[in-house]
PDB file of C-alpha atoms and ligand atoms in Angstrom:
ATOM      1  CA  MET A 348      12.785 -21.001  -4.089  1.00  0.00           C
ATOM      2  CA  ALA A 349       9.771 -18.837  -4.916  1.00  0.00           C
ATOM      3  CA  ALA A 350      10.073 -16.982  -8.183  1.00  0.00           C
ATOM      4  CA  VAL A 351      10.314 -13.203  -8.018  1.00  0.00           C
ATOM      5  CA  LEU A 352       7.832 -12.194 -10.673  1.00  0.00           C
ATOM      6  CA  THR A 353       8.539  -9.347 -13.044  1.00  0.00           C
ATOM      7  CA  PRO A 354       6.563  -6.342 -11.879  1.00  0.00           C
ATOM      8  CA  GLU A 355       3.715  -5.254 -14.116  1.00  0.00           C
ATOM      9  CA  VAL A 356       3.382  -1.549 -14.927  1.00  0.00           C
ATOM     10  CA  ARG A 357      -0.065  -0.310 -15.960  1.00  0.00           C
ATOM     11  CA  VAL A 358      -0.132   3.193 -17.395  1.00  0.00           C
ATOM     12  CA  PHE A 359      -3.312   5.278 -17.593  1.00  0.00           C
ATOM     13  CA  PRO A 360      -3.915   8.713 -19.138  1.00  0.00           C
ATOM     14  CA  ASP A 361      -4.584  10.564 -15.878  1.00  0.00           C
ATOM     15  CA  LEU A 362      -5.319  10.196 -12.157  1.00  0.00           C
ATOM     16  CA  GLU A 363      -9.028   9.590 -12.686  1.00  0.00           C
ATOM     17  CA  ALA A 364      -8.493   6.749 -15.159  1.00  0.00           C
ATOM     18  CA  LEU A 365      -5.721   5.361 -12.962  1.00  0.00           C
ATOM     19  CA  SER A 366      -7.950   5.515  -9.878  1.00  0.00           C
ATOM     20  CA  ARG A 367     -10.850   3.786 -11.620  1.00  0.00           C
ATOM     21  CA  ALA A 368      -8.633   1.003 -12.899  1.00  0.00           C
ATOM     22  CA  ALA A 369      -6.812   0.551  -9.600  1.00  0.00           C
ATOM     23  CA  ALA A 370     -10.115   0.486  -7.688  1.00  0.00           C
ATOM     24  CA  SER A 371     -11.314  -2.240 -10.029  1.00  0.00           C
ATOM     25  CA  GLY A 372      -8.076  -4.146  -9.417  1.00  0.00           C
ATOM     26  CA  VAL A 373      -8.401  -3.772  -5.642  1.00  0.00           C
ATOM     27  CA  ALA A 374     -12.002  -4.996  -5.704  1.00  0.00           C
ATOM     28  CA  ALA A 375     -10.956  -7.999  -7.772  1.00  0.00           C
ATOM     29  CA  ALA A 376      -8.122  -8.789  -5.353  1.00  0.00           C
ATOM     30  CA  LEU A 377     -10.440  -8.555  -2.346  1.00  0.00           C
ATOM     31  CA  ARG A 378     -13.019 -10.805  -4.011  1.00  0.00           C
ATOM     32  CA  SER A 379     -10.365 -13.321  -5.035  1.00  0.00           C
ATOM     33  CA  ALA A 380      -8.963 -13.586  -1.494  1.00  0.00           C
ATOM     34  CA  VAL A 381     -12.417 -14.028   0.024  1.00  0.00           C
ATOM     35  CA  GLU A 382     -13.328 -16.675  -2.562  1.00  0.00           C
ATOM     36  CA  THR A 383     -10.020 -18.496  -2.067  1.00  0.00           C
ATOM     37  CA  ARG A 384      -9.448 -18.152   1.690  1.00  0.00           C
ATOM     38  CA  GLY A 385     -12.826 -17.112   3.065  1.00  0.00           C
ATOM     39  CA  SER A 386     -11.393 -13.811   4.235  1.00  0.00           C
ATOM     40  CA  CYS A 387      -9.028 -11.039   3.167  1.00  0.00           C
ATOM     41  CA  ALA A 388      -6.362  -9.010   4.978  1.00  0.00           C
ATOM     42  CA  VAL A 389      -5.490  -5.751   3.202  1.00  0.00           C
ATOM     43  CA  ALA A 390      -3.055  -3.042   4.303  1.00  0.00           C
ATOM     44  CA  LEU A 391      -4.054   0.414   3.055  1.00  0.00           C
ATOM     45  CA  ALA A 392      -1.741   3.151   1.811  1.00  0.00           C
ATOM     46  CA  GLY A 393      -1.766   6.697   3.096  1.00  0.00           C
ATOM     47  CA  GLY A 394      -0.894  10.013   1.538  1.00  0.00           C
ATOM     48  CA  ARG A 395      -2.952  11.877  -1.069  1.00  0.00           C
ATOM     49  CA  THR A 396      -2.843   9.625  -4.137  1.00  0.00           C
ATOM     50  CA  PRO A 397      -5.045   6.747  -2.955  1.00  0.00           C
ATOM     51  CA  ARG A 398      -7.981   8.953  -1.877  1.00  0.00           C
ATOM     52  CA  ARG A 399      -9.672   8.768  -5.302  1.00  0.00           C
ATOM     53  CA  VAL A 400      -9.029   5.022  -5.513  1.00  0.00           C
ATOM     54  CA  TYR A 401     -10.822   4.550  -2.179  1.00  0.00           C
ATOM     55  CA  GLU A 402     -13.703   6.784  -3.267  1.00  0.00           C
ATOM     56  CA  VAL A 403     -14.189   4.844  -6.522  1.00  0.00           C
ATOM     57  CA  LEU A 404     -13.885   1.557  -4.629  1.00  0.00           C
ATOM     58  CA  ALA A 405     -16.785   2.654  -2.410  1.00  0.00           C
ATOM     59  CA  GLU A 406     -18.861   4.254  -5.200  1.00  0.00           C
ATOM     60  CA  SER A 407     -18.405   1.687  -7.975  1.00  0.00           C
ATOM     61  CA  HIS A 408     -17.460  -1.573  -6.271  1.00  0.00           C
ATOM     62  CA  GLY A 409     -19.000  -1.285  -2.808  1.00  0.00           C
ATOM     63  CA  THR A 410     -21.586  -3.999  -3.466  1.00  0.00           C
ATOM     64  CA  GLU A 411     -19.137  -6.403  -5.141  1.00  0.00           C
ATOM     65  CA  VAL A 412     -17.104  -7.135  -2.016  1.00  0.00           C
ATOM     66  CA  ARG A 413     -18.015  -9.251   1.017  1.00  0.00           C
ATOM     67  CA  TRP A 414     -16.911  -6.530   3.447  1.00  0.00           C
ATOM     68  CA  ASP A 415     -17.837  -8.716   6.394  1.00  0.00           C
ATOM     69  CA  ARG A 416     -14.954 -10.980   5.303  1.00  0.00           C
ATOM     70  CA  VAL A 417     -12.437  -8.181   4.737  1.00  0.00           C
ATOM     71  CA  HIS A 418     -10.056  -7.021   7.470  1.00  0.00           C
ATOM     72  CA  ILE A 419      -8.506  -3.609   7.031  1.00  0.00           C
ATOM     73  CA  PHE A 420      -5.030  -2.743   8.292  1.00  0.00           C
ATOM     74  CA  TRP A 421      -2.607   0.052   7.471  1.00  0.00           C
ATOM     75  CA  GLY A 422       0.828  -0.009   5.882  1.00  0.00           C
ATOM     76  CA  ASP A 423       1.845   3.031   7.860  1.00  0.00           C
ATOM     77  CA  GLU A 424       0.421   5.820   9.958  1.00  0.00           C
ATOM     78  CA  ARG A 425       1.391   9.266  11.074  1.00  0.00           C
ATOM     79  CA  TYR A 426       1.570   9.394  14.860  1.00  0.00           C
ATOM     80  CA  VAL A 427      -1.388  11.746  15.205  1.00  0.00           C
ATOM     81  CA  PRO A 428      -4.905  11.293  16.631  1.00  0.00           C
ATOM     82  CA  PRO A 429      -7.277   9.285  14.410  1.00  0.00           C
ATOM     83  CA  ASP A 430      -9.369  12.365  13.675  1.00  0.00           C
ATOM     84  CA  ASP A 431      -6.353  14.458  12.694  1.00  0.00           C
ATOM     85  CA  PRO A 432      -6.491  15.724   9.066  1.00  0.00           C
ATOM     86  CA  GLN A 433      -3.063  14.120   8.537  1.00  0.00           C
ATOM     87  CA  SER A 434      -4.198  10.692   9.705  1.00  0.00           C
ATOM     88  CA  ASN A 435      -4.105   7.883   7.129  1.00  0.00           C
ATOM     89  CA  TYR A 436      -6.875   6.230   9.110  1.00  0.00           C
ATOM     90  CA  ARG A 437      -9.063   9.333   8.748  1.00  0.00           C
ATOM     91  CA  LEU A 438      -8.340   9.422   4.994  1.00  0.00           C
ATOM     92  CA  ALA A 439      -9.548   5.823   4.560  1.00  0.00           C
ATOM     93  CA  ARG A 440     -12.516   6.323   6.865  1.00  0.00           C
ATOM     94  CA  GLU A 441     -13.757   9.367   4.962  1.00  0.00           C
ATOM     95  CA  ALA A 442     -13.091   8.034   1.439  1.00  0.00           C
ATOM     96  CA  LEU A 443     -14.009   4.369   1.913  1.00  0.00           C
ATOM     97  CA  LEU A 444     -14.836   2.859   5.286  1.00  0.00           C
ATOM     98  CA  ASP A 445     -17.784   5.098   6.153  1.00  0.00           C
ATOM     99  CA  ARG A 446     -19.258   4.292   2.725  1.00  0.00           C
ATOM    100  CA  VAL A 447     -19.207   0.485   2.708  1.00  0.00           C
ATOM    101  CA  PRO A 448     -20.856  -2.004   5.111  1.00  0.00           C
ATOM    102  CA  ILE A 449     -17.682  -3.133   6.846  1.00  0.00           C
ATOM    103  CA  PRO A 450     -18.056  -4.183  10.492  1.00  0.00           C
ATOM    104  CA  ALA A 451     -16.195  -1.904  12.911  1.00  0.00           C
ATOM    105  CA  ALA A 452     -14.471  -5.007  14.312  1.00  0.00           C
ATOM    106  CA  ASN A 453     -12.840  -5.540  10.914  1.00  0.00           C
ATOM    107  CA  VAL A 454     -11.089  -2.162  10.898  1.00  0.00           C
ATOM    108  CA  HIS A 455      -7.731  -2.302  12.677  1.00  0.00           C
ATOM    109  CA  ARG A 456      -6.126   1.126  12.778  1.00  0.00           C
ATOM    110  CA  MET A 457      -2.634   1.620  14.073  1.00  0.00           C
ATOM    111  CA  PRO A 458      -2.866   2.873  17.693  1.00  0.00           C
ATOM    112  CA  THR A 459      -1.485   6.407  17.774  1.00  0.00           C
ATOM    113  CA  GLU A 460      -2.763   7.567  21.128  1.00  0.00           C
ATOM    114  CA  ARG A 461      -0.170   5.819  23.267  1.00  0.00           C
ATOM    115  CA  SER A 462       2.650   7.841  24.721  1.00  0.00           C
ATOM    116  CA  SER A 463       5.277   5.683  23.058  1.00  0.00           C
ATOM    117  CA  PRO A 464       5.290   4.960  19.304  1.00  0.00           C
ATOM    118  CA  ALA A 465       7.615   2.039  19.969  1.00  0.00           C
ATOM    119  CA  SER A 466       5.086   0.372  22.285  1.00  0.00           C
ATOM    120  CA  ALA A 467       2.332   1.145  19.772  1.00  0.00           C
ATOM    121  CA  ALA A 468       4.363  -0.621  17.074  1.00  0.00           C
ATOM    122  CA  ARG A 469       4.806  -3.670  19.296  1.00  0.00           C
ATOM    123  CA  ARG A 470       1.080  -3.665  20.043  1.00  0.00           C
ATOM    124  CA  TYR A 471       0.155  -3.481  16.373  1.00  0.00           C
ATOM    125  CA  GLU A 472       2.572  -6.267  15.512  1.00  0.00           C
ATOM    126  CA  ALA A 473       0.902  -8.443  18.172  1.00  0.00           C
ATOM    127  CA  LEU A 474      -2.462  -7.682  16.569  1.00  0.00           C
ATOM    128  CA  LEU A 475      -1.095  -8.641  13.147  1.00  0.00           C
ATOM    129  CA  ARG A 476       0.256 -11.914  14.535  1.00  0.00           C
ATOM    130  CA  ARG A 477      -3.169 -12.692  15.975  1.00  0.00           C
ATOM    131  CA  HIS A 478      -4.812 -12.080  12.615  1.00  0.00           C
ATOM    132  CA  LEU A 479      -2.182 -13.305  10.149  1.00  0.00           C
ATOM    133  CA  GLY A 480      -0.463 -16.058  12.119  1.00  0.00           C
ATOM    134  CA  PRO A 481       3.268 -16.773  12.242  1.00  0.00           C
ATOM    135  CA  ARG A 482       3.969 -15.134   8.866  1.00  0.00           C
ATOM    136  CA  PRO A 483       2.837 -11.630   7.894  1.00  0.00           C
ATOM    137  CA  ARG A 484       1.182 -12.618   4.606  1.00  0.00           C
ATOM    138  CA  PHE A 485      -1.303  -9.921   3.647  1.00  0.00           C
ATOM    139  CA  ASP A 486      -3.562 -10.735   0.720  1.00  0.00           C
ATOM    140  CA  LEU A 487      -2.969  -7.221  -0.572  1.00  0.00           C
ATOM    141  CA  VAL A 488      -0.698  -4.340   0.423  1.00  0.00           C
ATOM    142  CA  LEU A 489      -1.409  -0.940  -1.132  1.00  0.00           C
ATOM    143  CA  LEU A 490       1.441   1.535  -1.274  1.00  0.00           C
ATOM    144  CA  GLY A 491       2.166   4.972  -2.631  1.00  0.00           C
ATOM    145  CA  LEU A 492       5.577   6.169  -3.757  1.00  0.00           C
ATOM    146  CA  GLY A 493       7.398   9.169  -2.376  1.00  0.00           C
ATOM    147  CA  ALA A 494       9.395  11.393  -4.736  1.00  0.00           C
ATOM    148  CA  ASP A 495      12.450  10.355  -2.687  1.00  0.00           C
ATOM    149  CA  GLY A 496      11.712   6.669  -3.274  1.00  0.00           C
ATOM    150  CA  HIS A 497      10.099   5.847   0.057  1.00  0.00           C
ATOM    151  CA  VAL A 498       7.199   3.452   0.434  1.00  0.00           C
ATOM    152  CA  ALA A 499       4.949   3.332   3.494  1.00  0.00           C
ATOM    153  CA  SER A 500       7.158   5.150   6.001  1.00  0.00           C
ATOM    154  CA  VAL A 501      10.374   3.401   5.041  1.00  0.00           C
ATOM    155  CA  PHE A 502      12.510   6.371   4.039  1.00  0.00           C
ATOM    156  CA  PRO A 503      15.927   6.405   2.361  1.00  0.00           C
ATOM    157  CA  GLY A 504      18.757   6.149   4.876  1.00  0.00           C
ATOM    158  CA  SER A 505      16.379   5.207   7.684  1.00  0.00           C
ATOM    159  CA  PRO A 506      17.205   2.377  10.113  1.00  0.00           C
ATOM    160  CA  ALA A 507      13.821   0.980   9.048  1.00  0.00           C
ATOM    161  CA  VAL A 508      15.446  -0.074   5.785  1.00  0.00           C
ATOM    162  CA  ALA A 509      17.585  -2.655   7.568  1.00  0.00           C
ATOM    163  CA  GLU A 510      14.872  -4.057   9.854  1.00  0.00           C
ATOM    164  CA  GLU A 511      14.599  -7.781   9.183  1.00  0.00           C
ATOM    165  CA  ARG A 512      12.923  -9.133  12.330  1.00  0.00           C
ATOM    166  CA  ARG A 513      10.034  -6.888  13.367  1.00  0.00           C
ATOM    167  CA  TRP A 514       6.897  -6.505  11.285  1.00  0.00           C
ATOM    168  CA  VAL A 515       6.018  -3.010  12.501  1.00  0.00           C
ATOM    169  CA  ILE A 516       8.371  -0.310  13.768  1.00  0.00           C
ATOM    170  CA  ALA A 517       8.283   3.306  14.917  1.00  0.00           C
ATOM    171  CA  VAL A 518      10.289   5.676  12.711  1.00  0.00           C
ATOM    172  CA  GLU A 519      11.160   9.336  12.282  1.00  0.00           C
ATOM    173  CA  ALA A 520      10.138  10.781   8.912  1.00  0.00           C
ATOM    174  CA  PRO A 521      12.263  13.524   7.335  1.00  0.00           C
ATOM    175  CA  ALA A 522       9.180  15.704   6.767  1.00  0.00           C
ATOM    176  CA  GLY A 523       5.486  16.041   7.512  1.00  0.00           C
ATOM    177  CA  PRO A 524       4.372  14.395  10.697  1.00  0.00           C
ATOM    178  CA  ARG A 525       7.747  13.137  11.797  1.00  0.00           C
ATOM    179  CA  ARG A 526       6.711  10.351  14.160  1.00  0.00           C
ATOM    180  CA  ARG A 527       5.288   7.385  12.260  1.00  0.00           C
ATOM    181  CA  LEU A 528       4.547   3.677  12.434  1.00  0.00           C
ATOM    182  CA  THR A 529       5.301   1.514   9.410  1.00  0.00           C
ATOM    183  CA  LEU A 530       5.320  -2.023   8.128  1.00  0.00           C
ATOM    184  CA  THR A 531       8.849  -3.130   7.329  1.00  0.00           C
ATOM    185  CA  LEU A 532      10.094  -4.122   3.874  1.00  0.00           C
ATOM    186  CA  PRO A 533      10.230  -7.888   4.618  1.00  0.00           C
ATOM    187  CA  THR A 534       6.608  -7.695   5.814  1.00  0.00           C
ATOM    188  CA  ILE A 535       5.562  -5.867   2.646  1.00  0.00           C
ATOM    189  CA  ASN A 536       7.472  -8.398   0.546  1.00  0.00           C
ATOM    190  CA  ARG A 537       5.630 -11.333   2.098  1.00  0.00           C
ATOM    191  CA  ALA A 538       2.298 -10.118   0.694  1.00  0.00           C
ATOM    192  CA  ALA A 539       0.457 -12.155  -1.917  1.00  0.00           C
ATOM    193  CA  ARG A 540      -0.128  -8.978  -3.922  1.00  0.00           C
ATOM    194  CA  VAL A 541       1.400  -5.507  -3.752  1.00  0.00           C
ATOM    195  CA  PHE A 542      -0.152  -2.577  -5.633  1.00  0.00           C
ATOM    196  CA  ILE A 543       1.847   0.643  -5.803  1.00  0.00           C
ATOM    197  CA  ILE A 544      -0.209   3.619  -6.948  1.00  0.00           C
ATOM    198  CA  VAL A 545       1.792   6.497  -8.436  1.00  0.00           C
ATOM    199  CA  ALA A 546       0.600   9.674 -10.108  1.00  0.00           C
ATOM    200  CA  GLY A 547       2.045  12.997 -11.189  1.00  0.00           C
ATOM    201  CA  PRO A 548       5.202  14.291 -12.858  1.00  0.00           C
ATOM    202  CA  GLN A 549       6.907  14.749  -9.503  1.00  0.00           C
ATOM    203  CA  LYS A 550       7.090  10.951  -9.179  1.00  0.00           C
ATOM    204  CA  ALA A 551       8.564  10.225 -12.645  1.00  0.00           C
ATOM    205  CA  ALA A 552      12.193  10.046 -11.498  1.00  0.00           C
ATOM    206  CA  ALA A 553      11.390   7.884  -8.465  1.00  0.00           C
ATOM    207  CA  LEU A 554       9.297   5.498 -10.558  1.00  0.00           C
ATOM    208  CA  ALA A 555      11.971   5.144 -13.233  1.00  0.00           C
ATOM    209  CA  ARG A 556      14.592   4.547 -10.542  1.00  0.00           C
ATOM    210  CA  ALA A 557      12.452   1.920  -8.823  1.00  0.00           C
ATOM    211  CA  LEU A 558      11.849  -0.001 -12.034  1.00  0.00           C
ATOM    212  CA  MET A 559      15.097   0.414 -13.923  1.00  0.00           C
ATOM    213  CA  GLY A 560      17.765   0.960 -11.304  1.00  0.00           C
ATOM    214  CA  PRO A 561      19.474  -1.659  -9.127  1.00  0.00           C
ATOM    215  CA  VAL A 562      17.780  -2.884  -5.952  1.00  0.00           C
ATOM    216  CA  ASP A 563      19.106  -0.460  -3.357  1.00  0.00           C
ATOM    217  CA  PRO A 564      16.878  -0.352  -0.252  1.00  0.00           C
ATOM    218  CA  TRP A 565      19.134   2.131   1.518  1.00  0.00           C
ATOM    219  CA  ARG A 566      18.983   4.811  -1.161  1.00  0.00           C
ATOM    220  CA  HIS A 567      15.669   3.819  -2.780  1.00  0.00           C
ATOM    221  CA  PRO A 568      13.411   1.653  -0.603  1.00  0.00           C
ATOM    222  CA  ALA A 569      10.826   1.312  -3.414  1.00  0.00           C
ATOM    223  CA  SER A 570      13.441  -0.545  -5.486  1.00  0.00           C
ATOM    224  CA  ALA A 571      13.425  -3.251  -2.800  1.00  0.00           C
ATOM    225  CA  VAL A 572       9.685  -3.951  -3.037  1.00  0.00           C
ATOM    226  CA  ARG A 573       9.925  -7.429  -4.537  1.00  0.00           C
ATOM    227  CA  PRO A 574       7.234  -9.794  -3.213  1.00  0.00           C
ATOM    228  CA  VAL A 575       9.052 -13.076  -2.549  1.00  0.00           C
ATOM    229  CA  ASP A 576       6.018 -15.228  -3.263  1.00  0.00           C
ATOM    230  CA  GLY A 577       3.517 -12.792  -4.692  1.00  0.00           C
ATOM    231  CA  SER A 578       2.841 -10.303  -7.445  1.00  0.00           C
ATOM    232  CA  LEU A 579       3.599  -6.614  -7.844  1.00  0.00           C
ATOM    233  CA  VAL A 580       1.608  -4.201 -10.004  1.00  0.00           C
ATOM    234  CA  TRP A 581       2.520  -0.548 -10.461  1.00  0.00           C
ATOM    235  CA  TRP A 582      -0.578   1.544 -11.238  1.00  0.00           C
ATOM    236  CA  THR A 583       0.563   4.811 -12.784  1.00  0.00           C
ATOM    237  CA  ASP A 584      -0.540   7.732 -14.883  1.00  0.00           C
ATOM    238  CA  GLU A 585       1.241   9.026 -17.994  1.00  0.00           C
ATOM    239  CA  ALA A 586       2.868  11.864 -16.067  1.00  0.00           C
ATOM    240  CA  ALA A 587       4.538   9.527 -13.584  1.00  0.00           C
ATOM    241  CA  ALA A 588       5.495   7.033 -16.304  1.00  0.00           C
ATOM    242  CA  ALA A 589       7.031   9.722 -18.552  1.00  0.00           C
ATOM    243  CA  ARG A 590      10.578   8.429 -18.028  1.00  0.00           C
ATOM    244  CA  LEU A 591       9.815   4.769 -18.635  1.00  0.00           C
ATOM    245  CA  PRO A 592      10.906   3.336 -21.980  1.00  0.00           C
ATOM    246  CA  GLY A 593       8.392   1.256 -23.915  1.00  0.00           C
ATOM    247  CA  ARG A 594       9.647  -2.087 -22.641  1.00  0.00           C
ATOM    248  CA  HIS A 595       8.582  -1.185 -19.120  1.00  0.00           C
ATOM    249  CA  ARG A 596       5.136   0.021 -20.015  1.00  0.00           C
ATOM    250  CA  HIS A 597       1.855  -1.760 -20.362  1.00  0.00           C
ATOM    251  CA  GLU A 598      -0.968   0.367 -21.665  1.00  0.00           C
ATOM    252  CA  GLY A 599      -3.585  -0.010 -18.974  1.00  0.00           C
ATOM    253  CA  THR A 600      -7.045  -0.923 -20.148  1.00  0.00           C
ATOM    254  CA  PRO A 601      -9.808   1.302 -18.697  1.00  0.00           C
ATOM    255  CA  ALA A 602     -11.251  -1.531 -16.663  1.00  0.00           C
ATOM    256  CA  GLY A 603      -7.844  -2.214 -15.223  1.00  0.00           C
ATOM    257  CA  GLY A 604      -7.920  -5.577 -16.918  1.00  0.00           C
ATOM    258  CA  ALA A 605      -5.041  -7.443 -18.466  1.00  0.00           C
ATOM    259  CA  ALA A 606      -2.617  -4.871 -19.694  1.00  0.00           C
ATOM    260  CA  ARG A 607      -1.085  -4.946 -23.143  1.00  0.00           C
ATOM    261  CA  ARG A 608       2.652  -4.618 -23.354  1.00  0.00           C
ATOM    262  CA  ARG A 609       3.795  -1.810 -25.642  1.00  0.00           C
ATOM    263  CA  GLY A 610       7.146  -1.577 -27.290  1.00  0.00           C
ATOM    264  CA  PRO A 611       9.759  -4.315 -27.863  1.00  0.00           C
TER     265      PRO A 611
HETATM  266  C1  6PG B 959       2.106   8.453   3.949  1.00  0.00           C
HETATM  267  C2  6PG B 959       2.267   7.336   2.943  1.00  0.00           C
HETATM  268  C3  6PG B 959       3.435   7.602   2.055  1.00  0.00           C
HETATM  269  C4  6PG B 959       2.847   8.029   0.738  1.00  0.00           C
HETATM  270  C5  6PG B 959       3.872   8.639  -0.172  1.00  0.00           C
HETATM  271  C6  6PG B 959       3.192   9.241  -1.407  1.00  0.00           C
HETATM  272  O1  6PG B 959       1.751   8.175   5.102  1.00  0.00           O
HETATM  273  O2  6PG B 959       2.294   9.600   3.523  1.00  0.00           O
HETATM  274  O3  6PG B 959       2.289   6.128   3.464  1.00  0.00           O
HETATM  275  O4  6PG B 959       4.278   6.501   1.835  1.00  0.00           O
HETATM  276  O5  6PG B 959       2.263   6.893   0.097  1.00  0.00           O
HETATM  277  O6  6PG B 959       4.550   9.655   0.547  1.00  0.00           O
HETATM  278  O7  6PG B 959       2.312  10.235  -0.932  1.00  0.00           O
HETATM  279  P1  6PG B 959       1.316  11.018  -1.922  1.00  0.00           P
HETATM  280  O8  6PG B 959       0.356   9.990  -2.424  1.00  0.00           O
HETATM  281  O9  6PG B 959       0.658  12.046  -1.049  1.00  0.00           O
HETATM  282  O10 6PG B 959       2.172  11.602  -3.026  1.00  0.00           O
END
């Protein structure tokens, strides 16, 4: 039985420090996978928070990574055209992919131009199976955290929460672009590493609930992110970590290196 490791929480003074440290951690994870396996499969997060992480990854670590060995996927996508301002693919392209020498063939966006999100989800799952094999083991999954406790596009009370068989499904979001594609929780939990990047006071309650409350995927999907044979690191700023007692907090070092535990 694989051990479920205790999640590590790294706390940084602000979004810039958090982004620099998380970018350093992502670069290290990409390098480690390439050195160990010869290639790396990473699923990117969407939303606003990761933009600065992607920018720093390109600016400060772009030459450290064998991009020709890295394959880029997405953890979720709004069902909009790839050039839509709300597209998670467009976010990553602007902030990272257009700024590093990654072959176009290594970038695998979720197909959002088909008439049916459900068929697009099936198509993306088939692509994942071709790349990952019989088990969806990403080397790294990046996630954000919604104030309501969602991760990727697995929202509280959504049928997606209970999906155990499929790797990718089409869902309805409660807000924003409503039609989405998302990895499922079991797929996220099969990753070798999961990084959840959280910033801002509006996330403090959701972060505290994810770390200190019971595992309750229905009401708080983030609480169910527990890699079954992998590691989980929460990258946060002080504002988001404001409700965490000392025992849950590691003071992040600027380089994103080994965190020091603070408190009892
Ligand atoms: C999306 C993301 C979503 C996001 C959270 C946090 O497509 O929007 O996958 O899960 O990570 O909603 O979003 P912010 O970073 O914008 O707060």
